[in-house]
Coordinates of C-alpha atoms and ligand atoms in Angstrom, one line a residue:
M27 CA 102.4 157.3 195.8
T28 CA 99.3 158.7 194.2
D29 CA 96.9 157.3 191.7
A30 CA 96.2 160.5 189.8
P31 CA 98.6 161.4 187.1
A32 CA 100.8 164.3 187.9
P33 CA 99.5 167.7 186.8
L34 CA 101.6 169.4 184.2
R35 CA 103.3 172.5 185.6
L36 CA 105.3 174.8 183.4
F37 CA 107.4 177.9 184.0
N38 CA 105.5 180.9 182.7
S39 CA 107.9 183.8 181.9
L40 CA 104.9 186.2 182.3
T41 CA 104.7 185.5 186.0
R42 CA 108.2 184.1 186.5
S43 CA 106.6 181.1 188.2
L44 CA 105.5 177.6 187.8
E45 CA 101.8 177.3 186.8
E46 CA 99.6 174.4 186.2
F47 CA 98.8 174.0 182.5
V48 CA 95.1 174.4 181.9
P49 CA 94.2 174.5 178.2
V50 CA 92.1 177.3 176.6
H51 CA 90.2 174.6 174.8
P52 CA 89.6 171.5 176.9
G53 CA 91.7 168.5 175.7
E54 CA 93.7 170.6 173.3
A55 CA 97.1 172.2 173.4
R56 CA 97.9 175.0 170.9
V57 CA 101.6 176.0 170.7
Y58 CA 103.4 178.6 168.6
S59 CA 107.2 178.7 168.4
C60 CA 109.1 181.5 166.9
G61 CA 110.9 180.0 164.0
P62 CA 114.2 180.6 162.2
T63 CA 115.2 183.6 160.2
V64 CA 116.2 181.9 157.0
Y65 CA 119.1 184.1 155.8
N66 CA 121.8 181.6 156.9
Y67 CA 122.2 178.1 158.3
P68 CA 120.8 177.6 161.8
H69 CA 123.5 177.0 164.4
I70 CA 123.1 174.2 167.0
G71 CA 122.1 176.9 169.6
N72 CA 119.1 177.8 167.4
M73 CA 118.3 174.1 167.1
R74 CA 118.2 173.8 171.0
A75 CA 115.2 176.1 170.8
Y76 CA 113.4 173.6 168.6
V77 CA 114.5 170.5 170.6
F78 CA 112.9 172.3 173.5
A79 CA 109.7 173.2 171.7
D80 CA 109.5 169.6 170.4
T81 CA 110.0 168.2 173.9
L82 CA 107.2 170.4 175.1
G83 CA 105.0 169.2 172.3
R84 CA 105.8 165.6 172.9
T85 CA 105.1 166.0 176.6
L86 CA 101.7 167.6 175.8
S87 CA 100.9 164.6 173.6
F88 CA 102.1 162.2 176.3
K89 CA 99.7 163.9 178.7
G90 CA 96.9 163.2 176.2
Y91 CA 96.3 166.7 174.7
K92 CA 95.5 167.0 171.1
L93 CA 98.5 169.1 170.0
T94 CA 98.5 171.8 167.3
H95 CA 102.0 173.2 166.9
V96 CA 102.9 176.0 164.6
I97 CA 106.5 177.0 163.8
N98 CA 106.9 180.0 161.5
I99 CA 109.6 180.6 158.9
T100 CA 110.8 184.2 159.0
D101 CA 111.6 185.1 155.4
V102 CA 110.9 188.9 155.7
G103 CA 111.2 191.6 158.3
H104 CA 113.9 190.5 160.8
L105 CA 116.4 193.3 161.0
T106 CA 120.1 192.8 161.9
D107 CA 119.2 194.3 165.2
D108 CA 116.1 192.9 167.0
A109 CA 115.1 196.4 168.0
D110 CA 114.3 197.7 164.6
A111 CA 117.7 199.0 163.7
G112 CA 119.9 197.9 160.7
E113 CA 118.8 196.2 157.6
D114 CA 116.5 193.3 156.8
K115 CA 118.7 190.2 157.3
L116 CA 117.4 188.6 154.1
E117 CA 117.8 191.7 152.0
K118 CA 121.3 192.1 153.3
A119 CA 122.3 188.4 152.5
A120 CA 120.8 188.7 149.1
A121 CA 122.7 191.9 148.3
E122 CA 126.0 190.5 149.6
R123 CA 125.6 187.3 147.6
A124 CA 123.9 188.8 144.5
Q125 CA 121.2 186.2 144.8
S126 CA 117.4 186.4 144.9
I127 CA 115.9 186.5 148.4
W128 CA 113.5 183.8 147.4
D129 CA 116.3 181.5 146.6
I130 CA 118.1 182.3 149.8
A131 CA 115.0 181.7 151.8
R132 CA 114.3 178.4 150.1
H133 CA 117.8 177.2 150.5
Y134 CA 118.1 177.9 154.2
T135 CA 114.5 176.8 155.0
E136 CA 115.4 173.4 153.5
A137 CA 118.7 173.3 155.5
Y138 CA 116.7 174.0 158.6
W139 CA 114.2 171.3 157.8
A140 CA 117.1 168.9 157.3
D141 CA 118.3 169.7 160.9
V142 CA 114.8 169.3 162.2
K143 CA 114.7 165.8 160.7
A144 CA 118.2 164.9 161.9
L145 CA 117.3 165.8 165.5
N146 CA 114.1 163.9 165.3
I147 CA 112.0 167.0 165.9
R148 CA 108.4 166.2 165.0
Q149 CA 106.8 168.0 162.1
P150 CA 104.5 170.7 163.5
A151 CA 100.9 170.9 162.2
H152 CA 101.9 174.1 160.3
W153 CA 105.1 175.7 159.1
S154 CA 103.8 179.2 158.6
I155 CA 105.8 181.2 156.1
A156 CA 105.8 184.9 156.9
T157 CA 105.5 186.2 153.3
D158 CA 102.3 184.2 152.9
Y159 CA 100.7 186.4 155.5
V160 CA 101.5 189.9 154.4
P161 CA 97.9 190.9 153.4
A162 CA 96.8 189.7 156.9
M163 CA 99.6 191.7 158.5
I164 CA 98.4 194.8 156.6
D165 CA 94.8 194.2 157.9
F166 CA 96.1 193.8 161.4
A167 CA 98.2 197.0 161.1
Q168 CA 95.2 198.9 159.8
A169 CA 93.1 197.8 162.7
I170 CA 95.5 199.2 165.3
A171 CA 97.0 202.1 163.3
D172 CA 94.6 204.9 164.5
R173 CA 94.8 204.2 168.2
H174 CA 98.3 202.9 168.6
C175 CA 100.6 203.9 165.8
Y176 CA 102.1 207.0 164.2
E177 CA 103.7 207.5 160.8
L178 CA 107.3 208.6 160.2
D179 CA 109.3 208.8 157.0
G180 CA 110.6 205.4 157.7
G181 CA 107.2 203.7 158.2
L182 CA 104.4 203.1 160.6
Y183 CA 105.5 202.9 164.3
F184 CA 103.9 201.4 167.3
D185 CA 103.6 203.7 170.3
T186 CA 104.5 201.5 173.2
T187 CA 102.9 203.9 175.7
T188 CA 99.4 203.2 174.3
V189 CA 99.2 199.8 176.0
A190 CA 99.3 198.9 179.6
H191 CA 102.5 197.7 181.2
Y192 CA 104.6 197.6 178.0
G193 CA 107.6 195.4 178.4
S194 CA 106.5 193.7 181.6
L195 CA 107.5 190.3 180.2
A196 CA 111.1 191.6 180.0
R197 CA 110.8 193.0 183.5
V198 CA 112.2 196.4 182.5
G199 CA 110.5 199.7 182.8
T200 CA 110.3 201.6 179.6
D201 CA 113.0 204.0 180.8
E202 CA 115.4 201.3 181.6
G203 CA 114.5 199.5 178.4
E204 CA 115.2 202.5 176.4
S205 CA 118.9 202.4 177.0
R206 CA 119.1 199.1 175.1
I207 CA 117.5 200.3 172.0
D208 CA 119.1 202.5 169.2
P209 CA 117.0 205.6 168.6
V210 CA 115.3 206.0 165.2
E211 CA 114.9 209.7 164.4
G212 CA 111.4 210.9 165.1
K213 CA 110.4 207.9 167.3
R214 CA 108.3 209.1 170.3
H215 CA 109.8 206.6 172.6
A216 CA 113.0 204.5 172.2
A217 CA 111.0 201.3 172.7
D218 CA 108.5 202.1 169.9
F219 CA 108.9 199.7 167.0
A220 CA 108.2 199.4 163.3
I221 CA 104.9 197.8 162.2
W222 CA 105.5 198.7 158.6
R223 CA 108.9 199.7 157.0
K224 CA 108.6 202.0 154.0
T225 CA 111.0 201.4 151.1
P226 CA 113.1 204.6 151.1
A227 CA 112.4 206.9 148.1
G228 CA 114.5 206.0 145.1
E229 CA 115.2 202.5 146.4
T230 CA 113.6 199.2 145.6
R231 CA 113.6 196.1 147.7
Q232 CA 113.4 192.6 146.4
M233 CA 110.5 192.0 148.8
E234 CA 108.0 194.8 149.0
W235 CA 104.3 195.1 149.0
D236 CA 101.8 198.0 148.6
S237 CA 100.2 199.2 151.8
P238 CA 98.2 202.2 153.1
W239 CA 101.6 203.6 154.3
G240 CA 103.3 203.2 151.0
R241 CA 105.3 200.4 149.4
G242 CA 107.4 198.5 151.9
A243 CA 107.7 195.4 154.1
P244 CA 106.2 194.4 157.5
G245 CA 108.0 194.7 160.8
W246 CA 109.2 191.4 162.2
H247 CA 107.2 191.4 165.4
L248 CA 103.9 191.8 163.5
E249 CA 104.2 188.4 161.7
C250 CA 104.1 186.3 164.9
S251 CA 101.0 188.1 166.2
V252 CA 99.3 187.6 162.9
M253 CA 100.2 184.0 162.2
S254 CA 99.6 182.8 165.7
E255 CA 96.1 184.3 165.8
A256 CA 95.3 183.0 162.2
L257 CA 96.3 179.5 163.0
L258 CA 95.7 179.0 166.7
G259 CA 93.1 181.6 167.6
F260 CA 93.2 184.2 170.3
P261 CA 94.2 183.5 173.0
F262 CA 96.1 180.2 172.5
D263 CA 98.0 178.2 175.0
I264 CA 101.8 178.4 174.8
H265 CA 104.2 180.7 172.9
T266 CA 107.9 179.6 172.9
G267 CA 111.2 181.1 171.9
G268 CA 114.8 181.5 173.0
I269 CA 115.4 183.7 176.1
D270 CA 116.5 186.6 173.9
H271 CA 112.9 186.9 172.6
R272 CA 111.8 187.6 176.2
E273 CA 113.5 191.0 176.0
I274 CA 112.2 192.6 172.8
H275 CA 110.4 190.4 170.3
H276 CA 107.8 188.9 172.6
P277 CA 107.1 192.1 174.6
N278 CA 106.4 193.7 171.2
E279 CA 104.1 190.9 170.1
I280 CA 102.3 191.2 173.4
A281 CA 101.8 195.0 172.9
Q282 CA 100.4 194.4 169.4
N283 CA 98.1 191.7 170.8
Q284 CA 96.8 194.0 173.5
A285 CA 96.2 196.7 170.9
R286 CA 94.4 194.4 168.6
S287 CA 92.2 192.8 171.3
C288 CA 91.6 196.1 173.1
S289 CA 92.4 194.3 176.3
D290 CA 95.3 193.3 178.5
A291 CA 95.4 189.9 177.0
S292 CA 99.0 188.9 176.0
G293 CA 97.7 186.5 173.4
A294 CA 99.1 183.3 174.9
R295 CA 98.5 181.9 178.4
F296 CA 102.1 180.8 178.8
W297 CA 105.2 182.4 177.4
M298 CA 108.1 179.9 177.7
H299 CA 111.7 180.5 176.9
N300 CA 114.7 178.2 176.5
N301 CA 118.1 179.4 177.8
F302 CA 121.0 179.6 175.5
L303 CA 123.6 177.2 174.3
V304 CA 126.9 178.9 174.7
E305 CA 130.4 178.2 173.7
R306 CA 133.3 178.6 176.1
S307 CA 134.5 181.6 174.1
G308 CA 131.1 183.3 174.6
K309 CA 127.9 183.6 172.7
M310 CA 127.2 181.3 169.8
S311 CA 127.4 183.1 166.5
K312 CA 126.6 182.4 162.9
S313 CA 129.5 184.6 161.8
S314 CA 132.5 184.0 164.0
G315 CA 134.8 181.1 164.6
E316 CA 133.9 177.5 163.7
F317 CA 130.3 177.6 162.6
L318 CA 128.6 175.0 164.8
R319 CA 125.9 173.5 162.6
V320 CA 124.3 170.1 162.9
Q321 CA 126.0 169.2 159.7
L322 CA 129.4 169.9 161.2
L323 CA 128.6 167.5 164.0
I324 CA 127.6 164.9 161.5
D325 CA 130.7 165.6 159.4
K326 CA 132.9 165.1 162.4
G327 CA 131.3 161.7 162.8
Y328 CA 128.8 162.3 165.6
H329 CA 125.3 161.0 165.4
P330 CA 122.9 164.0 165.6
L331 CA 120.8 162.4 168.3
A332 CA 123.8 162.6 170.6
Y333 CA 123.3 166.4 170.4
R334 CA 119.6 165.9 171.1
L335 CA 120.5 163.9 174.2
M336 CA 123.0 166.6 175.1
C337 CA 120.2 169.1 175.1
L338 CA 117.9 166.9 177.1
Q339 CA 120.5 166.2 179.7
A340 CA 120.3 169.9 180.7
H341 CA 117.1 171.6 181.9
Y342 CA 115.8 173.9 179.1
R343 CA 116.0 176.9 181.4
S344 CA 119.7 176.4 182.2
E345 CA 122.4 177.7 180.1
L346 CA 124.2 174.8 178.4
E347 CA 127.8 175.0 177.4
F348 CA 128.8 173.2 174.2
S349 CA 132.0 171.2 174.0
W350 CA 133.2 168.4 171.9
E351 CA 134.0 166.4 175.0
G352 CA 130.4 167.0 176.2
L353 CA 129.0 165.8 172.9
G354 CA 131.3 162.7 173.1
A355 CA 130.0 161.9 176.6
A356 CA 126.4 162.3 175.4
L357 CA 127.2 159.9 172.5
T358 CA 128.6 157.3 174.9
R359 CA 125.6 157.6 177.1
L360 CA 123.3 157.2 174.2
K361 CA 125.2 154.2 173.0
R362 CA 125.1 152.6 176.5
L363 CA 121.3 153.0 176.5
V364 CA 121.0 151.6 173.0
M365 CA 123.2 148.6 173.9
A366 CA 121.3 147.9 177.1
I367 CA 118.0 148.0 175.2
Q368 CA 119.4 145.7 172.5
K369 CA 120.4 143.2 175.1
L370 CA 116.9 143.2 176.5
R371 CA 115.5 142.7 173.0
D372 CA 117.9 139.9 172.2
A373 CA 116.9 138.2 175.5
L374 CA 113.2 138.5 174.6
D375 CA 113.9 137.1 171.1
R376 CA 115.5 134.1 172.8
G377 CA 112.2 133.6 174.7
A378 CA 113.5 135.0 178.0
T379 CA 111.4 135.9 180.9
R380 CA 108.0 137.4 180.9
I381 CA 106.3 138.1 184.2
G382 CA 103.1 138.1 186.1
N383 CA 101.0 141.1 186.6
K384 CA 102.4 142.1 190.0
K385 CA 105.8 143.1 188.7
A386 CA 104.4 144.8 185.6
E387 CA 102.2 146.9 187.9
H388 CA 105.3 147.8 189.8
L389 CA 107.0 149.0 186.7
T390 CA 104.0 151.0 185.5
R391 CA 104.1 152.7 188.9
L392 CA 107.8 153.5 188.3
V393 CA 106.7 155.4 185.3
L394 CA 103.8 157.1 186.9
D395 CA 105.8 157.9 190.1
Q396 CA 109.0 159.1 188.6
F397 CA 109.0 159.6 184.8
E398 CA 105.8 161.4 184.3
P399 CA 106.2 163.7 187.4
A400 CA 109.7 164.6 186.2
L401 CA 108.3 165.7 182.8
C402 CA 105.4 167.4 184.5
D403 CA 107.8 169.4 186.7
D404 CA 108.5 171.9 184.0
L405 CA 109.9 169.3 181.6
N406 CA 112.7 168.0 183.9
T407 CA 114.3 165.8 181.2
P408 CA 117.5 165.3 183.1
V409 CA 115.6 163.4 185.7
A410 CA 113.4 161.7 183.2
I411 CA 116.4 160.3 181.4
K412 CA 117.8 159.0 184.7
V413 CA 114.5 157.2 185.3
L414 CA 114.7 155.6 181.9
E415 CA 118.3 154.4 182.6
D416 CA 117.3 152.9 185.9
L417 CA 114.4 151.1 184.2
V418 CA 116.6 149.7 181.5
G419 CA 119.1 148.6 184.1
L420 CA 116.5 146.7 186.1
G421 CA 117.9 143.6 184.5
S422 CA 116.2 140.4 183.4
A423 CA 112.5 140.3 184.0
P424 CA 110.0 141.6 183.0
I425 CA 111.5 142.4 179.6
D426 CA 108.5 142.8 177.5
V427 CA 107.0 145.3 179.9
I428 CA 110.3 147.2 180.2
L429 CA 110.5 147.5 176.5
E430 CA 107.0 148.7 176.1
I431 CA 107.6 151.3 178.7
V432 CA 110.9 152.3 177.1
E433 CA 109.0 152.8 173.8
G434 CA 106.5 155.1 175.6
M435 CA 109.3 157.1 177.2
D436 CA 111.1 157.4 173.9
R437 CA 108.0 158.9 172.3
V438 CA 108.6 161.8 174.7
L439 CA 112.4 161.9 174.5
G440 CA 112.6 161.3 170.8
L441 CA 116.0 159.5 170.9
S442 CA 115.0 156.6 168.6
L443 CA 116.1 154.2 171.2
L444 CA 114.4 151.2 169.6
S445 CA 115.7 151.8 166.1
L446 CA 119.2 153.0 166.6
T447 CA 121.9 150.4 166.6
R448 CA 125.4 150.4 168.1
A449 CA 126.9 150.7 164.6
D450 CA 124.8 153.8 163.9
L451 CA 126.5 155.5 166.8
R452 CA 130.1 154.9 165.7
I453 CA 132.1 158.1 165.4
R454 CA 132.7 158.2 161.7
P455 CA 134.1 161.5 160.3
K456 CA 133.2 162.3 156.7
A457 CA 136.8 162.8 155.8
A458 CA 137.7 159.1 156.6
T459 CA 138.1 157.0 153.4
I460 CA 138.4 153.5 154.9
T461 CA 135.0 151.6 154.9
E462 CA 133.5 149.8 157.8
E463 CA 133.7 146.5 155.9
E464 CA 137.5 147.0 155.5
I465 CA 137.9 147.8 159.1
E466 CA 135.9 144.8 160.2
A467 CA 137.7 142.5 157.8
T468 CA 141.1 143.7 159.1
L469 CA 140.0 143.3 162.7
A470 CA 138.8 139.8 161.9
R471 CA 142.2 138.9 160.5
R472 CA 143.9 140.4 163.5
K473 CA 141.8 138.4 165.8
E474 CA 142.8 135.2 164.0
A475 CA 146.5 136.2 164.2
R476 CA 146.2 136.8 167.9
A477 CA 144.4 133.5 168.4
A478 CA 147.3 131.8 166.6
K479 CA 149.7 133.8 168.8
D480 CA 151.1 135.5 165.7
F481 CA 151.6 138.8 167.4
A482 CA 153.8 140.2 164.7
T483 CA 151.0 140.0 162.1
S484 CA 148.5 141.2 164.7
D485 CA 150.7 144.3 165.4
T486 CA 151.1 145.0 161.7
L487 CA 147.4 144.9 161.1
R488 CA 146.8 147.2 164.0
D489 CA 149.4 149.6 162.6
E490 CA 147.7 149.5 159.2
L491 CA 144.4 150.5 160.9
I492 CA 146.1 153.3 162.8
A493 CA 147.6 154.6 159.6
A494 CA 144.1 154.7 158.2
G495 CA 142.9 156.8 161.2
V496 CA 141.3 153.9 163.0
E497 CA 141.8 153.6 166.7
V498 CA 141.5 149.9 167.8
M499 CA 139.8 149.7 171.2
D500 CA 140.6 146.4 172.8
G501 CA 138.5 145.5 175.8
D502 CA 136.5 148.7 175.7
P503 CA 133.8 148.3 178.4
L504 CA 131.2 149.9 176.2
G505 CA 132.0 147.5 173.3
W506 CA 133.5 150.1 170.9
D507 CA 135.8 147.8 168.9
W508 CA 137.2 150.7 167.0
R509 CA 136.6 154.3 166.3
L510 CA 137.8 156.7 163.6
G511 CA 139.8 159.6 164.9
E512 CA 139.3 163.1 163.5
Ligands
AMP858 P1 116.7 183.3 164.9 O1 116.8 182.4 163.6 O2 117.9 184.1 165.1 O3 115.4 184.1 164.9 O4 116.7 182.3 166.1 C1 115.8 181.1 166.1 C2 115.6 180.7 167.6 O5 116.8 180.3 168.2 C3 115.0 181.7 168.4 O6 114.0 181.1 169.3 C4 116.2 182.2 169.3 O7 115.7 182.8 170.5 C5 116.9 180.9 169.5 N1 118.3 181.1 169.8 C6 119.2 181.9 169.2 N2 120.5 181.7 169.7 C7 120.4 180.7 170.6 C8 121.3 179.9 171.4 N3 122.6 180.2 171.4 N4 120.8 179.0 172.2 C9 119.5 178.6 172.2 N5 118.6 179.3 171.5 C10 119.0 180.3 170.7
ZN859 ZN1 108.2 185.4 166.7

């Protein structure tokens, strides 16, 4: 046991090791998370990245830092291939659907925000929209153009050999890295990337701006360097993204930051990456198979916070395999927690036990000695959840203190444990037409029939419910009286 709070240690992808978090500005934590490219709905794998960033932010707040979190919205520049090949994802979607890019961007940004809300991800201090920063991107590009860039017919390219240790975040030498990147004609090195993409002669793009290199649009990597510096300063504390960004996008941001600052500074002290959510069939995709969106989980009757718990049950640096059974298990676990907490609150309402200081102190210790160190150990949420369950299971006294601590823990986990009810967590597919009132009324009649030993009526009522897609769950240990099948 120690009296001092555990120091926060985070895995820094730059050094591939755990490092103690020491903020750039004392008492503050400034975090930038690469946001979604809004050409389509985000899948639940994308949302894992934001549950992770949110858990990081909540942990920093829990540790007492004044948090400034920025998540950007990429509405320009992200090509169909991360390494500057292919078309702009938004231009492509707009052409395919004969819609305006601005409408597409607005629609999918709102869809993303709906998922953010459903998963109880806290609003960041800023949602930075890439197209709002194009003049700043042009300024940035002008500042580095002479020493670090060269012009081709296609646009302004960054020469990755002009900065020290290009690509060290990805741990590949430039030669090795070259094999993974499609060559663009005239590029000096395969890893070089576009800072500005000129609109080809004779074409117009829906999104284009004038620049010293002709009319066109910025490269995707440029936006994050510009927006993070504009909103968080240079350097700031933590930059996050999915593990795929460790390979190309973030090394390119770092190269730009080095060029701009005329130093080796990467721009952020910590670069943190969440591992992927995968499907059994392979990599998650927005384009193949059943499109796993948060809305699909909701339509199938799962409360979205069951998915949040599913994410938190795994460490963010581990790959997580999605399955419906796994989601069902997370839902049951969440329900068990909510019911146990409800039981404590009911007992408290009935005037049940409060305790003396000694036991309260013991519980506070439990938090300090287990919960906080788990979080401080590179956000070990699987262990933190277990500590919470142990706490809730401590039984009768001291209920008020337990509940207070649960509230504090939930501020970090974001599972709404004190506002969710058992009924909220019922599986209720959108396609079901029977209402909860109808189900409850039929079940009440069935209960009466059984009490009167009228088993024929009881069976008929049960069959009626089965026909309406309701599974009656007599004696279920978790107290599910019924559930709606798919
Ligand atoms: P995008 O909209 O494609 O730029 O992706 C948004 C975020 O989701 C980025 O941080 C990606 O690295 C991350 N991401 C993409 N696919 C997955 C996945 N299957 N699991 C976890 N994170 C992902
Ligand atoms: Zn980014």
